[in-house]
Coordinates of C-alpha atoms in Angstrom, one line a residue:
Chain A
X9 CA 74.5 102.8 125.8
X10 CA 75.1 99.2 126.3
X11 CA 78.2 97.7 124.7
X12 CA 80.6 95.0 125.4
X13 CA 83.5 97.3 126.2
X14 CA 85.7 98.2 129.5
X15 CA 86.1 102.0 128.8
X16 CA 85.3 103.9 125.8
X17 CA 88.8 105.3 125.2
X18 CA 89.9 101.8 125.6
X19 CA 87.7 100.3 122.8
X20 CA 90.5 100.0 120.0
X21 CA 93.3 99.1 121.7
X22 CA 91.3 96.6 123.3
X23 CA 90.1 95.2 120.2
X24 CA 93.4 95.4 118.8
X25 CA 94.5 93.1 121.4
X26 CA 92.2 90.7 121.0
X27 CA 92.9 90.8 117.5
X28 CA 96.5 90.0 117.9
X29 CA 95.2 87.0 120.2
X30 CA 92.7 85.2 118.1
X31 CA 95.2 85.8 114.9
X32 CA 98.8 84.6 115.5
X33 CA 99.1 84.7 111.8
X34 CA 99.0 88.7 112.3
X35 CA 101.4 91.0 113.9
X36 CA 99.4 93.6 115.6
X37 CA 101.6 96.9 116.7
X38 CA 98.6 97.9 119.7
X39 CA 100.0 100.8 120.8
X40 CA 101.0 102.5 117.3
X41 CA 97.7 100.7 115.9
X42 CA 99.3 98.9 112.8
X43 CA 98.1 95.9 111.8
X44 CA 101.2 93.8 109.5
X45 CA 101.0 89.8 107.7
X46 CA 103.5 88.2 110.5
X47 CA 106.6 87.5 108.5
X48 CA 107.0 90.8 107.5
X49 CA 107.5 92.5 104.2
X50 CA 107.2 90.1 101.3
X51 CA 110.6 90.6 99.0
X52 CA 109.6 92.1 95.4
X53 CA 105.7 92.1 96.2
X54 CA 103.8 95.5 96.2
X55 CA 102.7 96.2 99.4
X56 CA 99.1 97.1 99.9
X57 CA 97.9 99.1 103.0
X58 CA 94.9 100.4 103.8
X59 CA 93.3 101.9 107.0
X60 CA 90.4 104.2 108.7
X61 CA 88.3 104.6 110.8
X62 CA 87.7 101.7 113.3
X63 CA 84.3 100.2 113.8
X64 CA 83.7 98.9 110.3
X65 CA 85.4 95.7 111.3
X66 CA 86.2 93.0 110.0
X67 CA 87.6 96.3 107.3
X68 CA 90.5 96.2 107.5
X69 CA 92.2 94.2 109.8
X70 CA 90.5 91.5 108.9
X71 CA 91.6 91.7 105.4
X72 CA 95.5 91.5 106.1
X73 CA 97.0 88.3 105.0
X74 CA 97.7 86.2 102.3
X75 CA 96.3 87.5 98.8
X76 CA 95.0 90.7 100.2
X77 CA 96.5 93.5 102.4
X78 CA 100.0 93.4 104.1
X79 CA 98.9 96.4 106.3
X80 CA 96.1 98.0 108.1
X81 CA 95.8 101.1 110.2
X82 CA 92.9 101.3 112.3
X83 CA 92.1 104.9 113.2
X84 CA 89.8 105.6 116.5
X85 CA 86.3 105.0 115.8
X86 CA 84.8 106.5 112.8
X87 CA 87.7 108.8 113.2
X88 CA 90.8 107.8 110.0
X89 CA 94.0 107.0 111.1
X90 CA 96.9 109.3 111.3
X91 CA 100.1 109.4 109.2
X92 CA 102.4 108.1 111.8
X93 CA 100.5 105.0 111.2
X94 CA 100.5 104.9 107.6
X95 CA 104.2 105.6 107.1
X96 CA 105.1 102.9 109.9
X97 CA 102.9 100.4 107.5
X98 CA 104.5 101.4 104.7
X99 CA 108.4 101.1 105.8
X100 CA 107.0 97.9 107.5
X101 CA 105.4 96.2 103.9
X102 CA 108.1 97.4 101.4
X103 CA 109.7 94.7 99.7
X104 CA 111.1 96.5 97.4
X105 CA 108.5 96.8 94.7
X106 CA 106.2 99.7 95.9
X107 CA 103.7 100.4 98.3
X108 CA 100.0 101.0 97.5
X109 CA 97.6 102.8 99.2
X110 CA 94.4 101.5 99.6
X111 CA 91.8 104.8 100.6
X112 CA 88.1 105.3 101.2
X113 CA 87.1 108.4 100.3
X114 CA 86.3 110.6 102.9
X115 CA 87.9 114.2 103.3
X116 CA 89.9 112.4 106.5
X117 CA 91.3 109.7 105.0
X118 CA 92.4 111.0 102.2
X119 CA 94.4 114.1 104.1
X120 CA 96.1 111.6 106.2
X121 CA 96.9 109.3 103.6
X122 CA 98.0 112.4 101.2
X123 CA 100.4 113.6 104.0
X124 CA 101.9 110.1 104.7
X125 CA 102.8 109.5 100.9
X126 CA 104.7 112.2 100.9
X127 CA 106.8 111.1 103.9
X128 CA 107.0 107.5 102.6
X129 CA 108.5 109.4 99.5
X130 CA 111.0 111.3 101.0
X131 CA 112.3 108.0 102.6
X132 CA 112.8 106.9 98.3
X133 CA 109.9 104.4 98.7
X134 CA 107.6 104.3 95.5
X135 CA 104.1 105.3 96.8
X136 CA 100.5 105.0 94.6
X137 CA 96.8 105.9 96.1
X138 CA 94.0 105.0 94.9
X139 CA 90.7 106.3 96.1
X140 CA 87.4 104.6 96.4
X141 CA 84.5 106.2 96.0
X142 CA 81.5 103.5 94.9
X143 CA 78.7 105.1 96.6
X144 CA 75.4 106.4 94.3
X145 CA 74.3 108.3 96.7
X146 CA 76.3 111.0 96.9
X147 CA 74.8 112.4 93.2
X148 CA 76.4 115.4 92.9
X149 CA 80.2 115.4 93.1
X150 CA 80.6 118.6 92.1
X151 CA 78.6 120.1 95.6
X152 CA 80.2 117.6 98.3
X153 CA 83.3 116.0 98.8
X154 CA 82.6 113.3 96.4
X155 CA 81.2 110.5 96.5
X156 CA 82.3 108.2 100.1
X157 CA 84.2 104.8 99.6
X158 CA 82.2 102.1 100.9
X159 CA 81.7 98.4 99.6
X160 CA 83.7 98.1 96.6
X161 CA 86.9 98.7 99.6
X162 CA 86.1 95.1 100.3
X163 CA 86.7 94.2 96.3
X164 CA 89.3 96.5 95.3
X165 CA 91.5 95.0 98.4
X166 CA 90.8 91.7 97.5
X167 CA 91.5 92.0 93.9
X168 CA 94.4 94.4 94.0
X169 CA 95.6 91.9 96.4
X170 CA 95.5 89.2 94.2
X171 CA 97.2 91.4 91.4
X172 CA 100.3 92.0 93.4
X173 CA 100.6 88.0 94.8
X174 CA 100.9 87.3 91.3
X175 CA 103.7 89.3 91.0
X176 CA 101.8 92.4 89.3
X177 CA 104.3 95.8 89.6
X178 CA 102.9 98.8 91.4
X179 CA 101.7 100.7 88.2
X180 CA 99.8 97.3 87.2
X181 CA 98.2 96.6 90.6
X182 CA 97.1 100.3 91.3
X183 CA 95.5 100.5 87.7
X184 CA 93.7 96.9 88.0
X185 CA 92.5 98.4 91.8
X186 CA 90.8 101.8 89.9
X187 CA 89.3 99.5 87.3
X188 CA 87.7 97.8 90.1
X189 CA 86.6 100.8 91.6
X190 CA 85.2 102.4 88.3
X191 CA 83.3 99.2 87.9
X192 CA 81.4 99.2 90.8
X193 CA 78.7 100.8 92.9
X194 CA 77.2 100.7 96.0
X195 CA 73.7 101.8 97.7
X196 CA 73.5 101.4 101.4
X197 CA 69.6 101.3 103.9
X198 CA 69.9 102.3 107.5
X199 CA 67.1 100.8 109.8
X200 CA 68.7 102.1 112.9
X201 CA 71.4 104.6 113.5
X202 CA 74.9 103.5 115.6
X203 CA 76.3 105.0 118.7
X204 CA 80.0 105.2 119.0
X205 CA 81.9 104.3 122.2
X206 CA 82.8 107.7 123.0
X207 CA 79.8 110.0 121.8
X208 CA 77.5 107.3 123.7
X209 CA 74.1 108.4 122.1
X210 CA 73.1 107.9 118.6
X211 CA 74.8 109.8 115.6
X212 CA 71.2 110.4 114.2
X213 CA 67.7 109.5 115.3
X214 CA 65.4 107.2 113.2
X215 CA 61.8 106.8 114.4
X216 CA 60.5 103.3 114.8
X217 CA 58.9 103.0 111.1
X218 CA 61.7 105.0 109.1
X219 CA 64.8 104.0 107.2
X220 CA 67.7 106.0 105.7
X221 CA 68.5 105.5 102.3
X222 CA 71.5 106.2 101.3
X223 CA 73.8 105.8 104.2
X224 CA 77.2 106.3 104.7
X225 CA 79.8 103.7 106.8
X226 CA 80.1 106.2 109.8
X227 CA 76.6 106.3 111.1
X228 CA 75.9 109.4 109.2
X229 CA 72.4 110.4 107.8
X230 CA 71.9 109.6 103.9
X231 CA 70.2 110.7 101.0
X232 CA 66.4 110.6 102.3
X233 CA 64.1 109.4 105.2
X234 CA 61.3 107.0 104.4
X235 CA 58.8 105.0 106.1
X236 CA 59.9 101.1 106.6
X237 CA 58.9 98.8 104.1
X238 CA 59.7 95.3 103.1
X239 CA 62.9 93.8 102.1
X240 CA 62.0 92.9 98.5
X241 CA 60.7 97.0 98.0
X242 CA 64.4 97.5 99.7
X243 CA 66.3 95.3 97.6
X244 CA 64.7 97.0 94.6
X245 CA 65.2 100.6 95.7
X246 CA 69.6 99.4 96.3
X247 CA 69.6 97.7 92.7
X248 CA 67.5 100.5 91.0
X249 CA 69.9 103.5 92.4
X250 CA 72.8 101.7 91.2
X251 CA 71.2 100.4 87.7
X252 CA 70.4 103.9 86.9
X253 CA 73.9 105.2 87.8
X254 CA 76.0 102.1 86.1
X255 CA 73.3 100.1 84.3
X256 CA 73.7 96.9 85.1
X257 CA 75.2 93.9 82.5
X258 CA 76.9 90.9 81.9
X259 CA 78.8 88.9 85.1
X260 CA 78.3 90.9 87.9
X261 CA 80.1 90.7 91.7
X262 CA 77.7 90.8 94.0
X263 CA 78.0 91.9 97.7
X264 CA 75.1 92.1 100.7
X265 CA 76.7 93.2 103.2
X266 CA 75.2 93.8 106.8
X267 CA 75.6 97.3 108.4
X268 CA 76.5 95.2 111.9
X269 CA 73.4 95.0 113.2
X270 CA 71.6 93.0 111.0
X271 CA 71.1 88.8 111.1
X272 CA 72.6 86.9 108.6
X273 CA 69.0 85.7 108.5
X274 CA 67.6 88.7 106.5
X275 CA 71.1 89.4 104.1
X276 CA 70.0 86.6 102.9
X277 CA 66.3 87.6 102.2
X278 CA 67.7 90.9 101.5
X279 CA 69.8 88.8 98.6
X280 CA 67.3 86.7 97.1
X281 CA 65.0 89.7 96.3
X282 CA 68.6 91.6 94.8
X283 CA 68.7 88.3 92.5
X284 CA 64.8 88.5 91.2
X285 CA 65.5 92.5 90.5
X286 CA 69.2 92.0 88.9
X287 CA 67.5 89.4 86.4
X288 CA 65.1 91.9 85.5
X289 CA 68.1 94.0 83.9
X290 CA 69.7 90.9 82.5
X291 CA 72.5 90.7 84.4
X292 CA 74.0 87.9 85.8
X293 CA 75.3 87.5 89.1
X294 CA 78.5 85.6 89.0
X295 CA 80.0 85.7 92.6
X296 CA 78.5 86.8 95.5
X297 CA 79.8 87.5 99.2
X298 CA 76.4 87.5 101.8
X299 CA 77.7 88.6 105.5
X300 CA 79.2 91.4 107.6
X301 CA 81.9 92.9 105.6
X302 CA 82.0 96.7 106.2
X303 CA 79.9 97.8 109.1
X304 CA 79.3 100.3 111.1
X305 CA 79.5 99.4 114.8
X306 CA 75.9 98.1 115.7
X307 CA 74.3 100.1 112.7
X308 CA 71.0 97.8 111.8
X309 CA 70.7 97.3 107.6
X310 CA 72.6 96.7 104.7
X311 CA 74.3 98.1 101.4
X312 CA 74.6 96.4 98.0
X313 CA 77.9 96.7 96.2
X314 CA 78.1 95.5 92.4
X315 CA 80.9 95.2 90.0
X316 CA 80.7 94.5 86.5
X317 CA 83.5 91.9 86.4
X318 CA 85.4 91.2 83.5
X319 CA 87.2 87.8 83.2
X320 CA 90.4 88.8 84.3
X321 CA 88.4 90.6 87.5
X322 CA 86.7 87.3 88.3
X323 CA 90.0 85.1 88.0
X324 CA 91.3 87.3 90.4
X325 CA 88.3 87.3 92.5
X326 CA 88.8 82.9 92.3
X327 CA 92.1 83.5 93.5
X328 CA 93.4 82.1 97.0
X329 CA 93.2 84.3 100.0
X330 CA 93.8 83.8 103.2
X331 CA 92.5 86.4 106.2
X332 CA 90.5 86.6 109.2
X333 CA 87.6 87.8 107.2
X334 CA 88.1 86.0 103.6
X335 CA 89.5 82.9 102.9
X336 CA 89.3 80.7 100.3
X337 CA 91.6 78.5 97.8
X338 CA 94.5 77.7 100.0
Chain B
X3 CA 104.2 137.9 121.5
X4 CA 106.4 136.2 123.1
X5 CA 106.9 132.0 123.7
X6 CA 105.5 132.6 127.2
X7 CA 102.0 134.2 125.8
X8 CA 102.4 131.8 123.1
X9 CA 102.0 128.7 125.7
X10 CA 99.5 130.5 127.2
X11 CA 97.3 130.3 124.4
X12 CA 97.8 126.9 123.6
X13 CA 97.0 126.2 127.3
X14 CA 93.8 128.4 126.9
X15 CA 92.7 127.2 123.9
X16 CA 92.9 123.2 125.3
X17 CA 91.1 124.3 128.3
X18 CA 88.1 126.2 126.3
X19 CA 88.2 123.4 123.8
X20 CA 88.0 120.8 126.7
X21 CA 84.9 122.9 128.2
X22 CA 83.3 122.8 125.1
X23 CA 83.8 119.3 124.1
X24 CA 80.4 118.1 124.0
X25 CA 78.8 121.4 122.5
X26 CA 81.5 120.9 119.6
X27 CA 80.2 117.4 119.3
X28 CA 76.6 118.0 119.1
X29 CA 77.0 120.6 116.4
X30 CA 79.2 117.7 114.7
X31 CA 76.2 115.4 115.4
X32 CA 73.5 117.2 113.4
X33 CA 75.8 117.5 110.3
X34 CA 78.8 115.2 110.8
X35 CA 79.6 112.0 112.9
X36 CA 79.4 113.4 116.4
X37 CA 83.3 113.3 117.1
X38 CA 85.0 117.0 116.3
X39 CA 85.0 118.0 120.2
X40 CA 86.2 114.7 121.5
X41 CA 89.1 114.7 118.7
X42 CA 89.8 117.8 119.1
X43 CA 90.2 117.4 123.1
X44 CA 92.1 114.4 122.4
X45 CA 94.7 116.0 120.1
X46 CA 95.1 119.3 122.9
X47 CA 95.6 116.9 125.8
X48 CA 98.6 115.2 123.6
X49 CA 99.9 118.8 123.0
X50 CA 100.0 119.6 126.1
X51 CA 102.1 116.8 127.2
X52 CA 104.2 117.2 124.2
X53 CA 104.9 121.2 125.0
X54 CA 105.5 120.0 129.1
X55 CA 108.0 117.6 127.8
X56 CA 109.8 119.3 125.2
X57 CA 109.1 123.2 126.2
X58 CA 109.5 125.0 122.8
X59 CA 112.1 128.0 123.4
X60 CA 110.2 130.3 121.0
X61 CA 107.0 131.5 119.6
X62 CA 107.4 129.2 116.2
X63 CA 108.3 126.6 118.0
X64 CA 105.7 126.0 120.3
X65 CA 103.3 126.4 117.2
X66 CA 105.1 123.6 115.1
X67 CA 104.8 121.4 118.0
X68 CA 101.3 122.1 118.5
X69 CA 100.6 121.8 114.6
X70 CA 102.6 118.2 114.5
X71 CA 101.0 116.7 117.7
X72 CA 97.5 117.6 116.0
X73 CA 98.9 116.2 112.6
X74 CA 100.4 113.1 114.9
X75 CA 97.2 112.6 117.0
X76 CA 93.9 113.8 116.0
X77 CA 93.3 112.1 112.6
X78 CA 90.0 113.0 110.8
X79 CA 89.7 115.8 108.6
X80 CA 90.5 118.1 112.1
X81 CA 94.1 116.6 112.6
X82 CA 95.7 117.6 109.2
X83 CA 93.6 120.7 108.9
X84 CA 94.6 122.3 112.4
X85 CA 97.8 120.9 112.6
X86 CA 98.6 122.5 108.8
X87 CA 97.4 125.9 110.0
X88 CA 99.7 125.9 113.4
X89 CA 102.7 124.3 111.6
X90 CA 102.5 126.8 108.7
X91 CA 102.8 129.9 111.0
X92 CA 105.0 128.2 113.5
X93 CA 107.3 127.9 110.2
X94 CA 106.5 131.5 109.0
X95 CA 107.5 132.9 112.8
X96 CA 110.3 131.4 112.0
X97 CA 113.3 131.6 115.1
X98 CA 111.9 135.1 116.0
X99 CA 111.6 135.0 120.0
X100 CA 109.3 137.9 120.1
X101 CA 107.1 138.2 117.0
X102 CA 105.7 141.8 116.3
X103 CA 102.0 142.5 115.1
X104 CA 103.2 142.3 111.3
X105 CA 105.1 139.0 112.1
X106 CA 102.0 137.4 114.0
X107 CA 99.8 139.0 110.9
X108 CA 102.1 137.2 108.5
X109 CA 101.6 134.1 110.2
X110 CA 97.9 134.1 110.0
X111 CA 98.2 134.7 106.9
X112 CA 99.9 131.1 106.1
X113 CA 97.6 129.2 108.6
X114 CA 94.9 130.0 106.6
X115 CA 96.5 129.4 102.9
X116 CA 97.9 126.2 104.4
X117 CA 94.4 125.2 105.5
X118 CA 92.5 125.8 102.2
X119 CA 95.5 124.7 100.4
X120 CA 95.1 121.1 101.7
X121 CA 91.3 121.5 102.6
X122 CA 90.4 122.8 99.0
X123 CA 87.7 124.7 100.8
X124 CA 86.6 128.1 99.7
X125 CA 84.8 130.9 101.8
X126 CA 81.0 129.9 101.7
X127 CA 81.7 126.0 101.9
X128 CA 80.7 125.9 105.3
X129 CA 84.1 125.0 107.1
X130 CA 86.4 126.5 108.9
X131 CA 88.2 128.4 106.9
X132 CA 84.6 130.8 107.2
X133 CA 86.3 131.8 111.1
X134 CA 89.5 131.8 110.1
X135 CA 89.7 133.9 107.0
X136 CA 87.7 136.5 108.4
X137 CA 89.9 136.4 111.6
X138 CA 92.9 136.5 109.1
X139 CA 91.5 139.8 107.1
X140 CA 90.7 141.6 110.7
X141 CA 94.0 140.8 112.3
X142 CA 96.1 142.3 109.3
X143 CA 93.2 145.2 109.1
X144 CA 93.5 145.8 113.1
X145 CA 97.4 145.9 112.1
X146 CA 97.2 148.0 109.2
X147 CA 95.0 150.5 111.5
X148 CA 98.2 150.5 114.2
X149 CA 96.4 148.8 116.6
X150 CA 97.6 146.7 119.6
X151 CA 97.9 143.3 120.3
X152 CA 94.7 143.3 122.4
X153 CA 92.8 145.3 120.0
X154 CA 93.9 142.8 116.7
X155 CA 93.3 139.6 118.3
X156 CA 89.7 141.0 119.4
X157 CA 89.2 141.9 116.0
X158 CA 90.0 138.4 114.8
X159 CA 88.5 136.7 117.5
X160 CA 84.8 138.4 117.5
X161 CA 85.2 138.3 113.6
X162 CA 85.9 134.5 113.7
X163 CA 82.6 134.2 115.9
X164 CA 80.6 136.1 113.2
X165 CA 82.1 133.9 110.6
X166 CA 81.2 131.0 112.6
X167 CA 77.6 132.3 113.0
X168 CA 77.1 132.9 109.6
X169 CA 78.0 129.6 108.8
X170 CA 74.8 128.1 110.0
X171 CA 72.3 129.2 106.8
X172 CA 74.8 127.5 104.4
X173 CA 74.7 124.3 102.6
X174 CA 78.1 122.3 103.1
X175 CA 80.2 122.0 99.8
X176 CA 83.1 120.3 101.7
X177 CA 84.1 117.6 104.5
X178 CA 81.4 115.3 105.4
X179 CA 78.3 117.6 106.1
X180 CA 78.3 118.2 102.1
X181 CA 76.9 114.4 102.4
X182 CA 73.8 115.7 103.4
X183 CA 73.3 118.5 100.9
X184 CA 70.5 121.2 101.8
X185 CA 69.9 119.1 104.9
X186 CA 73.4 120.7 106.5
X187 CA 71.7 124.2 106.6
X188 CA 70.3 125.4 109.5
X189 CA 73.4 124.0 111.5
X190 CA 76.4 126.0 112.6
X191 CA 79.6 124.2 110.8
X192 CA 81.8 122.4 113.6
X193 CA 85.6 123.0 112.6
X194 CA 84.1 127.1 112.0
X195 CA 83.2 126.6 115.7
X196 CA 86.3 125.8 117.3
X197 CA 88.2 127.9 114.9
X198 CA 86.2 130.5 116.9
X199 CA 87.1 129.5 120.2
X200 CA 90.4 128.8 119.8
X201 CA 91.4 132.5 118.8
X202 CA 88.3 133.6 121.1
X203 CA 91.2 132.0 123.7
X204 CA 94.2 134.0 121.9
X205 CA 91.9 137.5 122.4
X206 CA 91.6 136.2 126.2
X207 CA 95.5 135.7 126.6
X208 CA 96.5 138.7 125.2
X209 CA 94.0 140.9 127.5
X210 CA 95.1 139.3 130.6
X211 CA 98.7 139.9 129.7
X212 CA 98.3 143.5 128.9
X213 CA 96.4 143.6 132.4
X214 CA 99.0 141.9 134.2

């Protein structure tokens, strides 16, 4: 294992540290791991907080800040967050109008989120969840724990976000955030799997000609192993798995997003065969976000997220934010 | 059993966890994401400091501190999972400072209905609740039968490890192995495995105190 760390047990404090250095802006709470908008709560806004495993930076940390979250909690890596952490970022965001929680679904995060609601509750603090779970691969709900939040994190955060700066109530900003969820889908390829600080070997092997399709954020396996093959027959295999599970139409949000491991360089090849297949279904890409978004530690490929926006989603998309990770309009 | 056999199961039950750290990981490795023995370390280091700190003065007690240092600690699936099951029969040993066979039996009892209560899990789903319901049913069978302490936590533990054994031919419905559908057979589940070792470390406990 080669990484640019001092100690495995140190890795998320020491990121969080370095966090709180290069982003004044934030006030980073290292040894409680609770990241907060310096400034504090903002009086009558809905507070959004989100949080999980670490190593999927710049999610979600780098998302705190004007027009987005007022809260993330970093868990250990690939590991979610506890409640301590959660109900800290809640008190800390309240201003009065609510707190929402932002969750990924995976059977973790959702216990630890579950349990902190109901200790934000019994301090008289209106809680709402909602629960993301965008990925196609996972077919068959019914036989797993559902299908995982991945991609569509970045969009519900960032449009939920923008609901509640504009002064949305708690009931308005968690129902815009499931619309966003229920319109949108994501497909992820893995060319390599990722090591985590502490296990220090791979979480799977991949020989040198094989992908994973299908992947999860964590550097889990995915749906199926097949041999390597170009980006265009890649591109086609994400837009395909999430046509036939939400078929495709009108202005669509569009989202290439690098596993961690993988140049900007090819995203953007990766993206320009996306476009040629998403004209074939006669959809229209309206906005699009190329780069490292949600990644799993060094993890080599990349995952497609889509949503089928709607005008009001796509004014809300347009409107200002201002993070580490996403800024734009102000 | 008594707060001092209590805390000597906790202790035992860190230390076999700690020994099998990296066993418990690799079996989290083939079907997970390589992390249950390293959490689960983590979380039984904190108890242990939380217990030296605050000693518990009974048999509940030193349970709900161990179930809310996991809960505090561990995160994952693992943290609100174990710590549910040790807060639920700290709570149901109530301020008892000597619990008797049908106390402790009790208590088993709402470990595991806290566990698949919050877990959702049924027996088959490849999780844990396939050690610790079968370690739940022979405890309050051994108990039934008039046996000892000794004799009921052997009877849970070794049916426990056959729960956790017979885990490995399933296909996950729960937790994150269900991700990889028929791929997760084969593989002996993770959270079964410690479940296994951690009353495999009650059965110890209670044999070297009837010895002593």
């Amino acid at each position: 294992m080669k990484k640019l760390i001092n100690a495995p047990q140190d890795a998320v404090t020491d990121t969080l540290r370095g966090v709180a250095a290069a982003h004044p802006e934030l006030t980073v709470d290292v040894e409680n791991k609770v990241i907060t908008r310096s400034g504090g709560a903002t009086a009558g806004k809905v507070g959004l907080v989100s949080g999980g495993g670490s190593g999927h930076e710049p999610l979600h940390g780098g998302f705190v800040g004007f027009g987005m979250l007022d809260a993330a909690c970093p868990g250990e890596v690939f590991t979610s967050p506890v409640p301590d952490q959660m109900v800290q970022a809640s008190r800390a965001v309240n201003g009065g109008a609510g707190v929402l929680h932002i969750v990924k679904n995976y059977t973790g995060d959702v216990l630890n989120f579950q349990m902190a609601a109901e200790l934000v509750g019994d301090d008289g603090i209106e809680v709402a969840s909602v629960v993301v779970n965008d990925d196609v691969a996972v077919q068959d709900s019914l036989y797993t724990a559902g299908r995982r939040g991945t991609g569509a994190t970045v969009f519900v955060e960032k449009i939920a976000g923008a609901r509640a700066e504009q002064g949305g109530t708690l009931a308005e900003v968690a129902s815009i955030a499931r619309e966003v969820n229920e319109r949108s889908r994501s497909f992820g390829v893995a060319l390599t799997p990722c090591t985590t600080p502490a296990a220090g070997r791979p979480g799977f092997e991949l020989g040198e000609d094989e992908i994973e399709l299908g992947i999860g954020i964590h550097g889990e396996p995915g749906r199926e192993r097949v041999p390597m093959r170009s980006a265009r027959e890649i591109a086609e295999a994400c837009v395909l798995a999430i046509h036939q599970d939400m078929p495709l139409d009108g202005d669509l949000l569009v989202m290439v997003n690098g596993m961690g491991g993988t140049p900007q360089h090819e995203l953007y090849i990766v993206f320009d065969a996306v476009r040629q297949t998403v004209a074939r279904t006669g959809a229209t890409i309206a906005r699009t976000l190329v780069g490292n978004y949600i990644t799993s530690l060094e993890m080599a490929g990349c995952m497609l997220t889509v949503c089928r926006l709607t005008p009001e989603l796509t004014a809300l998309w347009d409107a200002p934010v201002q993070t580490p990770a996403l800024r734009w309009g102000r | 059993m008594d707060t001092a056999l209590t805390l000597a199961w906790v202790e035992q039950a860190a230390r076999v966890v700690a020994e099998n750290r990296d066993h418990l990981t690799n079996l989290d490795a083939a079907i997970g994401d390589s992390d249950h023995g390293i959490n689960l370390d983590r979380g039984f280091t904190h108890v242990l400091d939380a217990l030296r700190q605050t000693p518990p003065q009974t048999p509940g007690g030193v349970l709900l501190t161990v179930g809310g240092t996991l809960i505090s600690k561990v995160g994952g699936a693992s943290g609100p999972l174990y710590g549910t099951a040790f807060r639920r029969a700290g709570k149901s040993l109530g301020d008892t400072a000597n619990a008797d066979m049908h106390q402790l039996s009790d208590a088993l009892v709402a470990a595991v209905e806290g566990v698949r209560q919050l877990g959702a899990a049924n027996p088959g789903d490849k999780t844990m609740v396939d050690a610790l319901l079968p370690a739940v049913e022979a405890f309050a069978a051994a108990v039934e039968a008039d046996a000892d302490l000794v004799a009921a936590c052997t009877a849970a533990a070794e049916a426990a490890e056959r729960g956790s054994a017979a885990t490995i031919p399933l296909q996950a419905l729960k937790g994150r192995a269900s991700y990889l559908g028929p791929r997760s057979m084969g593989h002996e589940d993770p959270g079964a495995a410690s479940t296994a070792l951690i009353l495999g470390a009650l059965a110890t406990v209670a044999a070297e105190a009837h010895h002593a």
